[in-house]
PDB file of C-alpha atoms in Angstrom:
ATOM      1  CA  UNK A   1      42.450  30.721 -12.885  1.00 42.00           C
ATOM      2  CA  UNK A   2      40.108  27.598 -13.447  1.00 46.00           C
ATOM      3  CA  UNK A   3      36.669  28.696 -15.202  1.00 50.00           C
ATOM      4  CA  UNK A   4      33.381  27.743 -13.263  1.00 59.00           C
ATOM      5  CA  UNK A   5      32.495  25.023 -15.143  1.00 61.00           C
ATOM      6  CA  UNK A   6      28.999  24.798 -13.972  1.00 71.00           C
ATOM      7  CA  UNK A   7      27.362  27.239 -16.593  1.00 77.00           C
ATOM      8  CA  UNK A   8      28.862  24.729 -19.212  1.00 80.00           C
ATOM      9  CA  UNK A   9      27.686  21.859 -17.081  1.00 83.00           C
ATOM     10  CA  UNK A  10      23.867  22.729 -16.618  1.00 82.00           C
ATOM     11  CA  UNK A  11      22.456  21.929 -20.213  1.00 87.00           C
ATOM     12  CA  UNK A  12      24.740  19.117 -20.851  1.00 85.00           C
ATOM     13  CA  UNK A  13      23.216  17.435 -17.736  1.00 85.00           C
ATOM     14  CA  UNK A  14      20.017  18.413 -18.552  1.00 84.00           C
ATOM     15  CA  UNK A  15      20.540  17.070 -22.261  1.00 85.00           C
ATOM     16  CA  UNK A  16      21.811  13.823 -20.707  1.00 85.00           C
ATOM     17  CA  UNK A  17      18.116  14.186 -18.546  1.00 84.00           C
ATOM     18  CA  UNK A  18      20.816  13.957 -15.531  1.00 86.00           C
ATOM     19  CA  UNK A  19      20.155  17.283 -14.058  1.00 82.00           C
ATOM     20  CA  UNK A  20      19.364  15.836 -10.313  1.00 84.00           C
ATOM     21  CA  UNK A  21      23.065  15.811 -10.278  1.00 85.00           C
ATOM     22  CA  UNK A  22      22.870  19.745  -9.976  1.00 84.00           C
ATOM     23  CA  UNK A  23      21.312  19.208  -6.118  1.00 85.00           C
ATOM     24  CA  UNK A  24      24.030  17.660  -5.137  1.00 85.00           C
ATOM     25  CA  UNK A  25      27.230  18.785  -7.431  1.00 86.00           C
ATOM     26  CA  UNK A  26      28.222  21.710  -5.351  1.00 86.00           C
ATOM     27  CA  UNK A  27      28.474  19.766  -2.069  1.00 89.00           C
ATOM     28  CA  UNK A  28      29.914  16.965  -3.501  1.00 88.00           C
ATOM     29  CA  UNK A  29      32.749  19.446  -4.995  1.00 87.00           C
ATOM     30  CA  UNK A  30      34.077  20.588  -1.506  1.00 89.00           C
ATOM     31  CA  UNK A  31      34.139  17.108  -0.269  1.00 90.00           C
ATOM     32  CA  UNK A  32      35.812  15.529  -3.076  1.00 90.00           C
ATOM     33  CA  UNK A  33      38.272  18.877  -2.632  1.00 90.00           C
ATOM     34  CA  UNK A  34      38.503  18.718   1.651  1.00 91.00           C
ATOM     35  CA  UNK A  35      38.888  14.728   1.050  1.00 91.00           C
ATOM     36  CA  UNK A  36      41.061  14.458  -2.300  1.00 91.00           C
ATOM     37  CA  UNK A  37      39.079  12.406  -3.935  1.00 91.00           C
ATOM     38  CA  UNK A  38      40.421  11.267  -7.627  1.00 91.00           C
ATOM     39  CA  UNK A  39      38.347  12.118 -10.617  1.00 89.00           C
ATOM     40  CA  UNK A  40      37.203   8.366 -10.588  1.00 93.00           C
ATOM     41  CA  UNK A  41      35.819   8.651  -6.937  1.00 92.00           C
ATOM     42  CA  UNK A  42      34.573  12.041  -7.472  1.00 89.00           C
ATOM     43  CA  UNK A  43      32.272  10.250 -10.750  1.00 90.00           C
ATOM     44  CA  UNK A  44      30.940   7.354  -8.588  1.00 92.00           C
ATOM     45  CA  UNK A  45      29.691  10.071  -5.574  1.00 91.00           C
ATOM     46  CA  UNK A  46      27.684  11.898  -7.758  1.00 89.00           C
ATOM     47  CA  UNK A  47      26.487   9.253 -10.223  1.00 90.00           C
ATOM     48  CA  UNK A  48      25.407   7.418  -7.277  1.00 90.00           C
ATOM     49  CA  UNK A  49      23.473  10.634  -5.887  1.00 89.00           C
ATOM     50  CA  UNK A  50      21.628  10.341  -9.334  1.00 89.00           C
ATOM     51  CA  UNK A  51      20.892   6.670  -8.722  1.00 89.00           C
ATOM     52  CA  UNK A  52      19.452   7.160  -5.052  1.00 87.00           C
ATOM     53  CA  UNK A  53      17.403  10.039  -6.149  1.00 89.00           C
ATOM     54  CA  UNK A  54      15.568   8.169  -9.041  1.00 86.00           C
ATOM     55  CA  UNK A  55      15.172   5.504  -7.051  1.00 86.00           C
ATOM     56  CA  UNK A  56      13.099   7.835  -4.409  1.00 85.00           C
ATOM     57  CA  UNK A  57      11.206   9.359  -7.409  1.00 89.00           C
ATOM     58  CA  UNK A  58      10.293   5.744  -8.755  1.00 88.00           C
ATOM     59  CA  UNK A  59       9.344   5.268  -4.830  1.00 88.00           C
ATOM     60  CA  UNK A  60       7.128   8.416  -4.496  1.00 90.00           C
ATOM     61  CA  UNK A  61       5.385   7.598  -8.193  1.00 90.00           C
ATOM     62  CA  UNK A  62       4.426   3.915  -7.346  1.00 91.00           C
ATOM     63  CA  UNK A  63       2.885   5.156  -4.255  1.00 92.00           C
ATOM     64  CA  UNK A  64       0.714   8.212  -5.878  1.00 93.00           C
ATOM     65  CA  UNK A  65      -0.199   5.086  -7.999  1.00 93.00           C
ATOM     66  CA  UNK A  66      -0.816   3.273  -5.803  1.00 95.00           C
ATOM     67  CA  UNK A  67      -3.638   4.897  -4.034  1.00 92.00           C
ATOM     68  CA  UNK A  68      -3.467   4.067  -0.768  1.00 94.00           C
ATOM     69  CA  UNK A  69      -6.154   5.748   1.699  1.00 85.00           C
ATOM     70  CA  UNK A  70      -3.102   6.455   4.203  1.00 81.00           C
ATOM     71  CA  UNK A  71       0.556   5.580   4.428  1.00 80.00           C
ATOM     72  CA  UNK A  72       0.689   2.817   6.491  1.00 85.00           C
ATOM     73  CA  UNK A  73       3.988   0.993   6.967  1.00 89.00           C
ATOM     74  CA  UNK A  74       4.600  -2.846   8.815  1.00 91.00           C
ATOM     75  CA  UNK A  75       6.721  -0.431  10.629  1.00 89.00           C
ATOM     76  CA  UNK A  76       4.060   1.584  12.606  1.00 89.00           C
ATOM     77  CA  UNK A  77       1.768  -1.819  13.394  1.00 90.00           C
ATOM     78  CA  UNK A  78       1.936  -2.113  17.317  1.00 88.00           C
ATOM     79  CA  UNK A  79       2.089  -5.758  17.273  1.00 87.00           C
ATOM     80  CA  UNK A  80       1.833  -5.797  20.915  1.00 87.00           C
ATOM     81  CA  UNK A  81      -1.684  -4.617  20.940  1.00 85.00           C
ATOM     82  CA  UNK A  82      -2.869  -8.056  19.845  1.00 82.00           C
ATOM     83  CA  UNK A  83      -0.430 -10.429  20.665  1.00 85.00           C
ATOM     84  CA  UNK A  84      -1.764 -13.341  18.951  1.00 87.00           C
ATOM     85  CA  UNK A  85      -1.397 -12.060  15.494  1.00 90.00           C
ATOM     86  CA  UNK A  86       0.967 -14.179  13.599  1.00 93.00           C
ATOM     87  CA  UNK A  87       3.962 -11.962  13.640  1.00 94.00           C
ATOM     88  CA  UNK A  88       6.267 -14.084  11.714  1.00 96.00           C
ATOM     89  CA  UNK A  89       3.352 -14.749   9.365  1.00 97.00           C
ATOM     90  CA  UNK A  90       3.023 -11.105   7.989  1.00 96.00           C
ATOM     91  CA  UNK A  91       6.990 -10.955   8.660  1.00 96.00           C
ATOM     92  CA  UNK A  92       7.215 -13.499   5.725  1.00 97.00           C
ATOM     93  CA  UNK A  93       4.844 -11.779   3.444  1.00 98.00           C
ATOM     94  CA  UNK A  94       6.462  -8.784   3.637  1.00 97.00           C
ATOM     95  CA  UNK A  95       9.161 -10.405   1.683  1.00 97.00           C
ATOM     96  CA  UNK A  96       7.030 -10.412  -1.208  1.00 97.00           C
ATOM     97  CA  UNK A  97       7.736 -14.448  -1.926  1.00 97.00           C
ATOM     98  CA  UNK A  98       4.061 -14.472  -2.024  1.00 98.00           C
ATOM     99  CA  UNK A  99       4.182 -12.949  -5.069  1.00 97.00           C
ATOM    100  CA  UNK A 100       6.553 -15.082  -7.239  1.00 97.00           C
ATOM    101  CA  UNK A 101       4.241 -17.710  -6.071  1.00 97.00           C
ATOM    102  CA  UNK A 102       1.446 -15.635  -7.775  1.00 97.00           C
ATOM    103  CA  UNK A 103      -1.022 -16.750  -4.571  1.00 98.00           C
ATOM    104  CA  UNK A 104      -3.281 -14.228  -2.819  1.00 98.00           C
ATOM    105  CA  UNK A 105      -3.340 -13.476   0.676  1.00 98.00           C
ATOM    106  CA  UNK A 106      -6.554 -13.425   2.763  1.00 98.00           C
ATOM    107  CA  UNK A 107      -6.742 -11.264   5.434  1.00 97.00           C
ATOM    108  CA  UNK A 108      -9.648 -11.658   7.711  1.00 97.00           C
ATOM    109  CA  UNK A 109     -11.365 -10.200  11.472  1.00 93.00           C
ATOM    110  CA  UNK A 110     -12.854  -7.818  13.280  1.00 91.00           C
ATOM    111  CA  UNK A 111     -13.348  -4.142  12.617  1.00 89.00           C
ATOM    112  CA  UNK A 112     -10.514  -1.706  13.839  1.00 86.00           C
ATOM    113  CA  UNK A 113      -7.977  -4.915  14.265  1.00 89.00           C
ATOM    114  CA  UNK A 114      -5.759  -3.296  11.495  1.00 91.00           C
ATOM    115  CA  UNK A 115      -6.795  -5.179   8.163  1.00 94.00           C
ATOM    116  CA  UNK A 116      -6.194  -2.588   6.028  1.00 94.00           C
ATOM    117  CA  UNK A 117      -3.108  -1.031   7.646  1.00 95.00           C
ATOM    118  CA  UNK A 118      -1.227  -4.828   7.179  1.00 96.00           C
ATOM    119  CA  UNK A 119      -2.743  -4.876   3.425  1.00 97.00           C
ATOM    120  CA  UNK A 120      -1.258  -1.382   3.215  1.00 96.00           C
ATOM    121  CA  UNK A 121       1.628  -2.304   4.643  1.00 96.00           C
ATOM    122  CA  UNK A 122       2.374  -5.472   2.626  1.00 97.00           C
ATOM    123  CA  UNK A 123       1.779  -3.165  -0.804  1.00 97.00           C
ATOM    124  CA  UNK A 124       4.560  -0.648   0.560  1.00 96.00           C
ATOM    125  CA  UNK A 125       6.759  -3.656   1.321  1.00 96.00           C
ATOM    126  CA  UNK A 126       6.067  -5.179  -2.547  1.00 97.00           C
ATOM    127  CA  UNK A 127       6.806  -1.185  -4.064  1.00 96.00           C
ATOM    128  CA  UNK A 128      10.127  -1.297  -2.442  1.00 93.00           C
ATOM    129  CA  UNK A 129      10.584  -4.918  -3.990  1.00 95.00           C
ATOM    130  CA  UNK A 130       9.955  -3.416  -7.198  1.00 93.00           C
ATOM    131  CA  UNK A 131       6.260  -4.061  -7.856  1.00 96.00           C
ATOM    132  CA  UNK A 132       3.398  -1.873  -9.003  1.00 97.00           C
ATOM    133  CA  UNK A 133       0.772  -2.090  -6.679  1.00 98.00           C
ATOM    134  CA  UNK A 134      -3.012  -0.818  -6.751  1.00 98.00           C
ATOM    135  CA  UNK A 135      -5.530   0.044  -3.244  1.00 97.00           C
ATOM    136  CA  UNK A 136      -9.000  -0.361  -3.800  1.00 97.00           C
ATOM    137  CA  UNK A 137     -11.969  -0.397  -1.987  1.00 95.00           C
ATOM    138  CA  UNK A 138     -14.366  -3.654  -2.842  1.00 97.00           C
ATOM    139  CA  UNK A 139     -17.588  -1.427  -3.332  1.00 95.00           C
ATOM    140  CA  UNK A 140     -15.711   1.542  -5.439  1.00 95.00           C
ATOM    141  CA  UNK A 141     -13.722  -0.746  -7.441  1.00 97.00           C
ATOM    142  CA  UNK A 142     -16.601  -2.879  -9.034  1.00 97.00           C
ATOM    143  CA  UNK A 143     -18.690   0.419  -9.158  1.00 95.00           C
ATOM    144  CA  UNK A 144     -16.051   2.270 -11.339  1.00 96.00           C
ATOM    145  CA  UNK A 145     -16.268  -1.251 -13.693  1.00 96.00           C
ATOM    146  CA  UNK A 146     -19.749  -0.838 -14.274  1.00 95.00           C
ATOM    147  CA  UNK A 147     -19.449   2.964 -14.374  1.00 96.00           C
ATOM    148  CA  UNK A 148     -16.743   2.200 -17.511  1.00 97.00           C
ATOM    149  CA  UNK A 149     -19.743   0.260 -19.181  1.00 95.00           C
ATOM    150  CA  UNK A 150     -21.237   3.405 -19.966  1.00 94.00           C
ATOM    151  CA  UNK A 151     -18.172   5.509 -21.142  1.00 95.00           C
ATOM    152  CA  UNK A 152     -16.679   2.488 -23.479  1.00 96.00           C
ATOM    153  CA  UNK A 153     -13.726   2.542 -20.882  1.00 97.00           C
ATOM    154  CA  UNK A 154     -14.560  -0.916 -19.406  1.00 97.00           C
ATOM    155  CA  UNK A 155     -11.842  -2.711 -21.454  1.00 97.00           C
ATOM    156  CA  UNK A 156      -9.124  -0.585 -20.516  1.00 97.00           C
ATOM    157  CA  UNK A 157     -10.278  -0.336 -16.771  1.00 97.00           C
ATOM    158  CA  UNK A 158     -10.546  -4.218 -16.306  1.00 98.00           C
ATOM    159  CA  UNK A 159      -7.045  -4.559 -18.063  1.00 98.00           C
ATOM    160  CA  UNK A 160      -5.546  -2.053 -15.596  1.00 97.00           C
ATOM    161  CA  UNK A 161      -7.105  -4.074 -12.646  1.00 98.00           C
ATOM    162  CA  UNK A 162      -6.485  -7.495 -13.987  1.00 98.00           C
ATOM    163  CA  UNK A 163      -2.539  -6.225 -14.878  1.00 97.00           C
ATOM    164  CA  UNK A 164      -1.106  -5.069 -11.706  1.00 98.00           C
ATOM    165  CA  UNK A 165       1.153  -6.583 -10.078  1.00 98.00           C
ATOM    166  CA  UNK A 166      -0.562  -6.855  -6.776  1.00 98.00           C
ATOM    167  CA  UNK A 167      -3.919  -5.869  -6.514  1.00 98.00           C
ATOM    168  CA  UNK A 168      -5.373  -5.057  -3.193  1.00 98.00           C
ATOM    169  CA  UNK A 169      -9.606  -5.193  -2.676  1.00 98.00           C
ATOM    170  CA  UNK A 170     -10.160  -3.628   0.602  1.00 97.00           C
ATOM    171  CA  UNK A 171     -13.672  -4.434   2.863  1.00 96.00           C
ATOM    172  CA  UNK A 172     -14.873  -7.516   0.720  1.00 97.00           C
ATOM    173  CA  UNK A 173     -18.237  -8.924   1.940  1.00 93.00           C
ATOM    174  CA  UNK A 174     -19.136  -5.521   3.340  1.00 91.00           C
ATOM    175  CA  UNK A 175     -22.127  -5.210   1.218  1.00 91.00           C
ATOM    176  CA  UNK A 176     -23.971  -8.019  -0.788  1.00 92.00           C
ATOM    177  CA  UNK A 177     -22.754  -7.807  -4.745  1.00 95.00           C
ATOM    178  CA  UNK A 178     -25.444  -6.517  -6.936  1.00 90.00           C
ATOM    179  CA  UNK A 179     -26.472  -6.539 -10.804  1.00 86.00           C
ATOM    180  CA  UNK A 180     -23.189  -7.818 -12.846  1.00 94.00           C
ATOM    181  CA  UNK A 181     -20.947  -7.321  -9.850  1.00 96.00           C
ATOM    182  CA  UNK A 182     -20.661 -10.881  -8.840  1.00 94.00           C
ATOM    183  CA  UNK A 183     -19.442 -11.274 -12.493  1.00 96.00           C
ATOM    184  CA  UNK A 184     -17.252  -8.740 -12.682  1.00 97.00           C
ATOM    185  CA  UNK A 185     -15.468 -10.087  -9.393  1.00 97.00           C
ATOM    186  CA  UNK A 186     -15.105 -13.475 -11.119  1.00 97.00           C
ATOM    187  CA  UNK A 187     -13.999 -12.612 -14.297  1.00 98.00           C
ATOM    188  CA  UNK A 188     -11.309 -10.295 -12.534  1.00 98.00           C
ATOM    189  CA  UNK A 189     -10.306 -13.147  -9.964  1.00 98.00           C
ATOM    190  CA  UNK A 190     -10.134 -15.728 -12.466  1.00 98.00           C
ATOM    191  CA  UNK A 191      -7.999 -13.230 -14.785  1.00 98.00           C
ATOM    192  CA  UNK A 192      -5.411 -12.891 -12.066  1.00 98.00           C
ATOM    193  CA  UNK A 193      -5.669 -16.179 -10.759  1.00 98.00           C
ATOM    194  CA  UNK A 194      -1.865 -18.168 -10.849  1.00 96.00           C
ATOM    195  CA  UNK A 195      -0.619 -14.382 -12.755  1.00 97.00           C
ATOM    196  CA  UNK A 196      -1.119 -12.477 -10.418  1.00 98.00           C
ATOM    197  CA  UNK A 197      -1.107 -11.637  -6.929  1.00 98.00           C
ATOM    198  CA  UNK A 198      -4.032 -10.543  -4.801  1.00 98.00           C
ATOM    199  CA  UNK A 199      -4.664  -9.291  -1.326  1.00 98.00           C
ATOM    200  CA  UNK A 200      -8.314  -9.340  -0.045  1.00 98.00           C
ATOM    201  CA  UNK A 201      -9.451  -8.006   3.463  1.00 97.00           C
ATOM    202  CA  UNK A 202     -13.012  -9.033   4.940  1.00 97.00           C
ATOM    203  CA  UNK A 203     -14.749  -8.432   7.882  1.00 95.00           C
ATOM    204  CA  UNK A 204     -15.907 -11.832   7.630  1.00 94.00           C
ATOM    205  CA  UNK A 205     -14.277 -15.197   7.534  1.00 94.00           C
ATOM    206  CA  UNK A 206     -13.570 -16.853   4.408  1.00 94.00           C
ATOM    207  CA  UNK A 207     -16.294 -19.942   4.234  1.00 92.00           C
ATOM    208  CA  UNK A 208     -18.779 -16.802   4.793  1.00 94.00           C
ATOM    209  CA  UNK A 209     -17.745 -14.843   1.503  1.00 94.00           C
ATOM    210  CA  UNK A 210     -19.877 -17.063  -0.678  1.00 91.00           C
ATOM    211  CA  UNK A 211     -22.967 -15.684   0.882  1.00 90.00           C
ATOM    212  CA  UNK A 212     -22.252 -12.031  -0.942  1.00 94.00           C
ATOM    213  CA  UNK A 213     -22.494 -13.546  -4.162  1.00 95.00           C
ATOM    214  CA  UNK A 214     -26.214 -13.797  -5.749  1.00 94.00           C
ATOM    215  CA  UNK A 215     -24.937 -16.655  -7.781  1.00 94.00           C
ATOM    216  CA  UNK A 216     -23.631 -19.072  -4.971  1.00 92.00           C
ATOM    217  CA  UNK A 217     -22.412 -21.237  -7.715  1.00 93.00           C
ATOM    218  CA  UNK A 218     -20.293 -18.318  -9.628  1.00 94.00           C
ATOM    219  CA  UNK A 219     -18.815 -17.430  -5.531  1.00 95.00           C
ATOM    220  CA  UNK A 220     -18.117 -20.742  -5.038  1.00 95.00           C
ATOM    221  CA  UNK A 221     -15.613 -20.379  -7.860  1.00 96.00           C
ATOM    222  CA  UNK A 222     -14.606 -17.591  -7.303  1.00 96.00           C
ATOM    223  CA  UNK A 223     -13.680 -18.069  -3.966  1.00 96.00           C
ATOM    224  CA  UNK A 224     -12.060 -21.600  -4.629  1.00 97.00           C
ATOM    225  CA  UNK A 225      -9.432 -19.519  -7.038  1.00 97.00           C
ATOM    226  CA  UNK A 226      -8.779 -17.607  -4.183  1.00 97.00           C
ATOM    227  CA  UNK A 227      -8.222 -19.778  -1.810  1.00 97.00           C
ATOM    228  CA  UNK A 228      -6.258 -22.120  -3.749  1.00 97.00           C
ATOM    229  CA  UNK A 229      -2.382 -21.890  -2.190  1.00 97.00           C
ATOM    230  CA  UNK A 230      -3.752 -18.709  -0.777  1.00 98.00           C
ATOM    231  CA  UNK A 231      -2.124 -17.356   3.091  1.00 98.00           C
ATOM    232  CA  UNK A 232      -4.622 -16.200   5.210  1.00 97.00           C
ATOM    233  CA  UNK A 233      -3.759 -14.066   7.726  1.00 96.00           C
ATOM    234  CA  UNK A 234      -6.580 -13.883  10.959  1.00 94.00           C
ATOM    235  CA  UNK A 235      -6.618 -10.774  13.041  1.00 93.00           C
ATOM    236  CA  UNK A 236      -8.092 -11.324  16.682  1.00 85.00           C
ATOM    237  CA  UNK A 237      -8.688  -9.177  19.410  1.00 76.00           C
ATOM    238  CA  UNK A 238      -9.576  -5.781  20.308  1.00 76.00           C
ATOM    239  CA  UNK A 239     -10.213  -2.807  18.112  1.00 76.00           C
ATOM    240  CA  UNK A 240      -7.447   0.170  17.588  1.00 68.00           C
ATOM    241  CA  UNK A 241     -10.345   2.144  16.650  1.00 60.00           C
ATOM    242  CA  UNK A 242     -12.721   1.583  19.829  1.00 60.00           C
ATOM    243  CA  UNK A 243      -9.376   2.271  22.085  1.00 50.00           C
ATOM    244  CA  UNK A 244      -8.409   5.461  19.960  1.00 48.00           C
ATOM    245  CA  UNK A 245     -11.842   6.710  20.857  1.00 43.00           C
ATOM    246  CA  UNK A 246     -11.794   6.071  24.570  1.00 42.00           C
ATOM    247  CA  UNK A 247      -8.588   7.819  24.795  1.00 44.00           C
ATOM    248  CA  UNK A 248     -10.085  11.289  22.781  1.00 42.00           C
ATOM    249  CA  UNK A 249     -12.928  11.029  24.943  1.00 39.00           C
ATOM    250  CA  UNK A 250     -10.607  11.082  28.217  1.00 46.00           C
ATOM    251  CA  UNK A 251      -8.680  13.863  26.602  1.00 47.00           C
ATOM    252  CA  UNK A 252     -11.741  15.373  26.015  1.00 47.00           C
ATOM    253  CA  UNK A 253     -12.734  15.061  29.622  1.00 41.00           C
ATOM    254  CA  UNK A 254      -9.974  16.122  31.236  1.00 45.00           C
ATOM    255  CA  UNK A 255      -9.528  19.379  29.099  1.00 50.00           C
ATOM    256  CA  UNK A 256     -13.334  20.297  30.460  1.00 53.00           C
ATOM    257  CA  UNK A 257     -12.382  19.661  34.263  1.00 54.00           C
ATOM    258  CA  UNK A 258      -9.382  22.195  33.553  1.00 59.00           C
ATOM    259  CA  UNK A 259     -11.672  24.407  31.934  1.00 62.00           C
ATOM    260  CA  UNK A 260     -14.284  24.448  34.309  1.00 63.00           C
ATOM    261  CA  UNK A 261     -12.741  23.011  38.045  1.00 58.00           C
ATOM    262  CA  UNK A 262     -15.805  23.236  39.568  1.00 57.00           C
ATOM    263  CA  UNK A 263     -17.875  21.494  37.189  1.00 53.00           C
ATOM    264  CA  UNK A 264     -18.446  17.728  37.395  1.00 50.00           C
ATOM    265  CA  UNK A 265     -17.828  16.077  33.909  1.00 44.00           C
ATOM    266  CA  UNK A 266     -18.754  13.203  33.297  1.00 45.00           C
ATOM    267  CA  UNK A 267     -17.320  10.704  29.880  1.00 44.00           C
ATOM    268  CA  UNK A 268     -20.333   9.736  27.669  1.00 45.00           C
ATOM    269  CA  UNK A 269     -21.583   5.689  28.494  1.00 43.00           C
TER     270      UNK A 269
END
């Protein structure tokens, strides 16, 4: 009778730092027996098990990394909502080409239209493309710069923002830059400018985003680096935010009229 050969197995895998196989081995076994595999099909099931499941752990790692504030796929946009967004525009970015022509994309309109769930979006799209992506928020990511001033970290923290592959600054123009911020936001734009890509969402339109800078002159070039070969991406229409709230507050309503038949509610003006 054959020996189990899995005791014998286990720390040779693990030596090899192949030990994922183990999830799948047994299974694998009874179909390669049920569907007579040879040996050499047998040894391409399994190693490509391995493959697949690195490949999801590389996956799940760039997007911890990545820090996104929620998973948000192109996927889940309801492009219907607002039917003149450029659909074939963000169709296009998604294929990262963007990126090899190290340009930024500008992504600009109203609150709640879904700015930050395309940004999102597009940095889940370059992770599965192979690129290391970074989320931040505009007001957090030049306050953690200064922040580094203090701790002798600023070096290291500038090269980590300046590095990645694409960086995305979330809610630029939100808040007028203060102190050194304006030059912090230059220095890191002008570092990653024709290296690097860069996605930037605003509230406001892009001639406006000079007007956050204290030093119009230092925004001006700033914002002419960005801009240069840059896609910009305008989001019109109504918010998913404002709607989302109307429909919690008729949920809201109707649940009390259950509760209480008699009572007249009324939804908040």
């Amino acid at each position: 009778m054959m020996m189990n050969p899995m005791p014998e197995l286990i720390p040779m895998l693990k030596q090899l730092r192949l030990s994922g196989i183990l999830d799948s081995i047994e299974s694998r076994n009874r179909q390669a027996i049920e569907e007579k595999f040879s040996y050499m099909d047998f040894l391409a099931t399994v190693v490509q098990d391995e493959i697949a499941r690195r490949s999801q752990k590389r996956l799940e790692s760039a997007v911890r990394r990545a820090n996104f504030r929620n998973q948000k796929t192109l996927e889940e946009f309801d492009f219907t909502f607002n039917p003149n967004i450029n659909r074939a525009l963000i169709t296009e970015l998604a294929s990262c080409r963007f990126m090899e022509e190290k340009v930024a994309v500008l992504i600009v309109g109203p609150c709640g239209t879904g700015k930050s769930h395309i940004a999102q979006a597009l940095g889940h799209s370059a992770i599965r493309a192979g690129y290391d992506v970074l989320f931040t928020n505009t007001s957090r990511m030049l306050a953690q710069l200064n922040a580094a001033r203090a701790t002798n970290s600023f070096e290291r923290q500038f090269a980590k923002l300046a590095g990645v592959d694409l960086l995305i600054i979330d809610d630029f123009g939100l808040k007028p830059l203060t102190g050194i911020q304006d030059e912090d936001f230059h220095e890191l734009i002008s570092e990653r400018y024709e290296r690097k890509s860069t996605i930037v969402t605003s509230n406001l339109d892009v001639p406006e985003w000079s007007d956050a800078f204290p030093n119009r002159i230092l925004g001006a070039a700033t914002i002419d680096r960005l801009r240069h070969g840059a896609y910009k991406v305008v989001l019109e229409g109504k918010s998913y935010r404002s709607v989302t709230s109307e429909q919690s507050t008729q949920k809201q309503v109707v649940k009390e009229q259950k509760n209480n038949p008699r009572k007249e509610v009324k939804p908040p003006i």
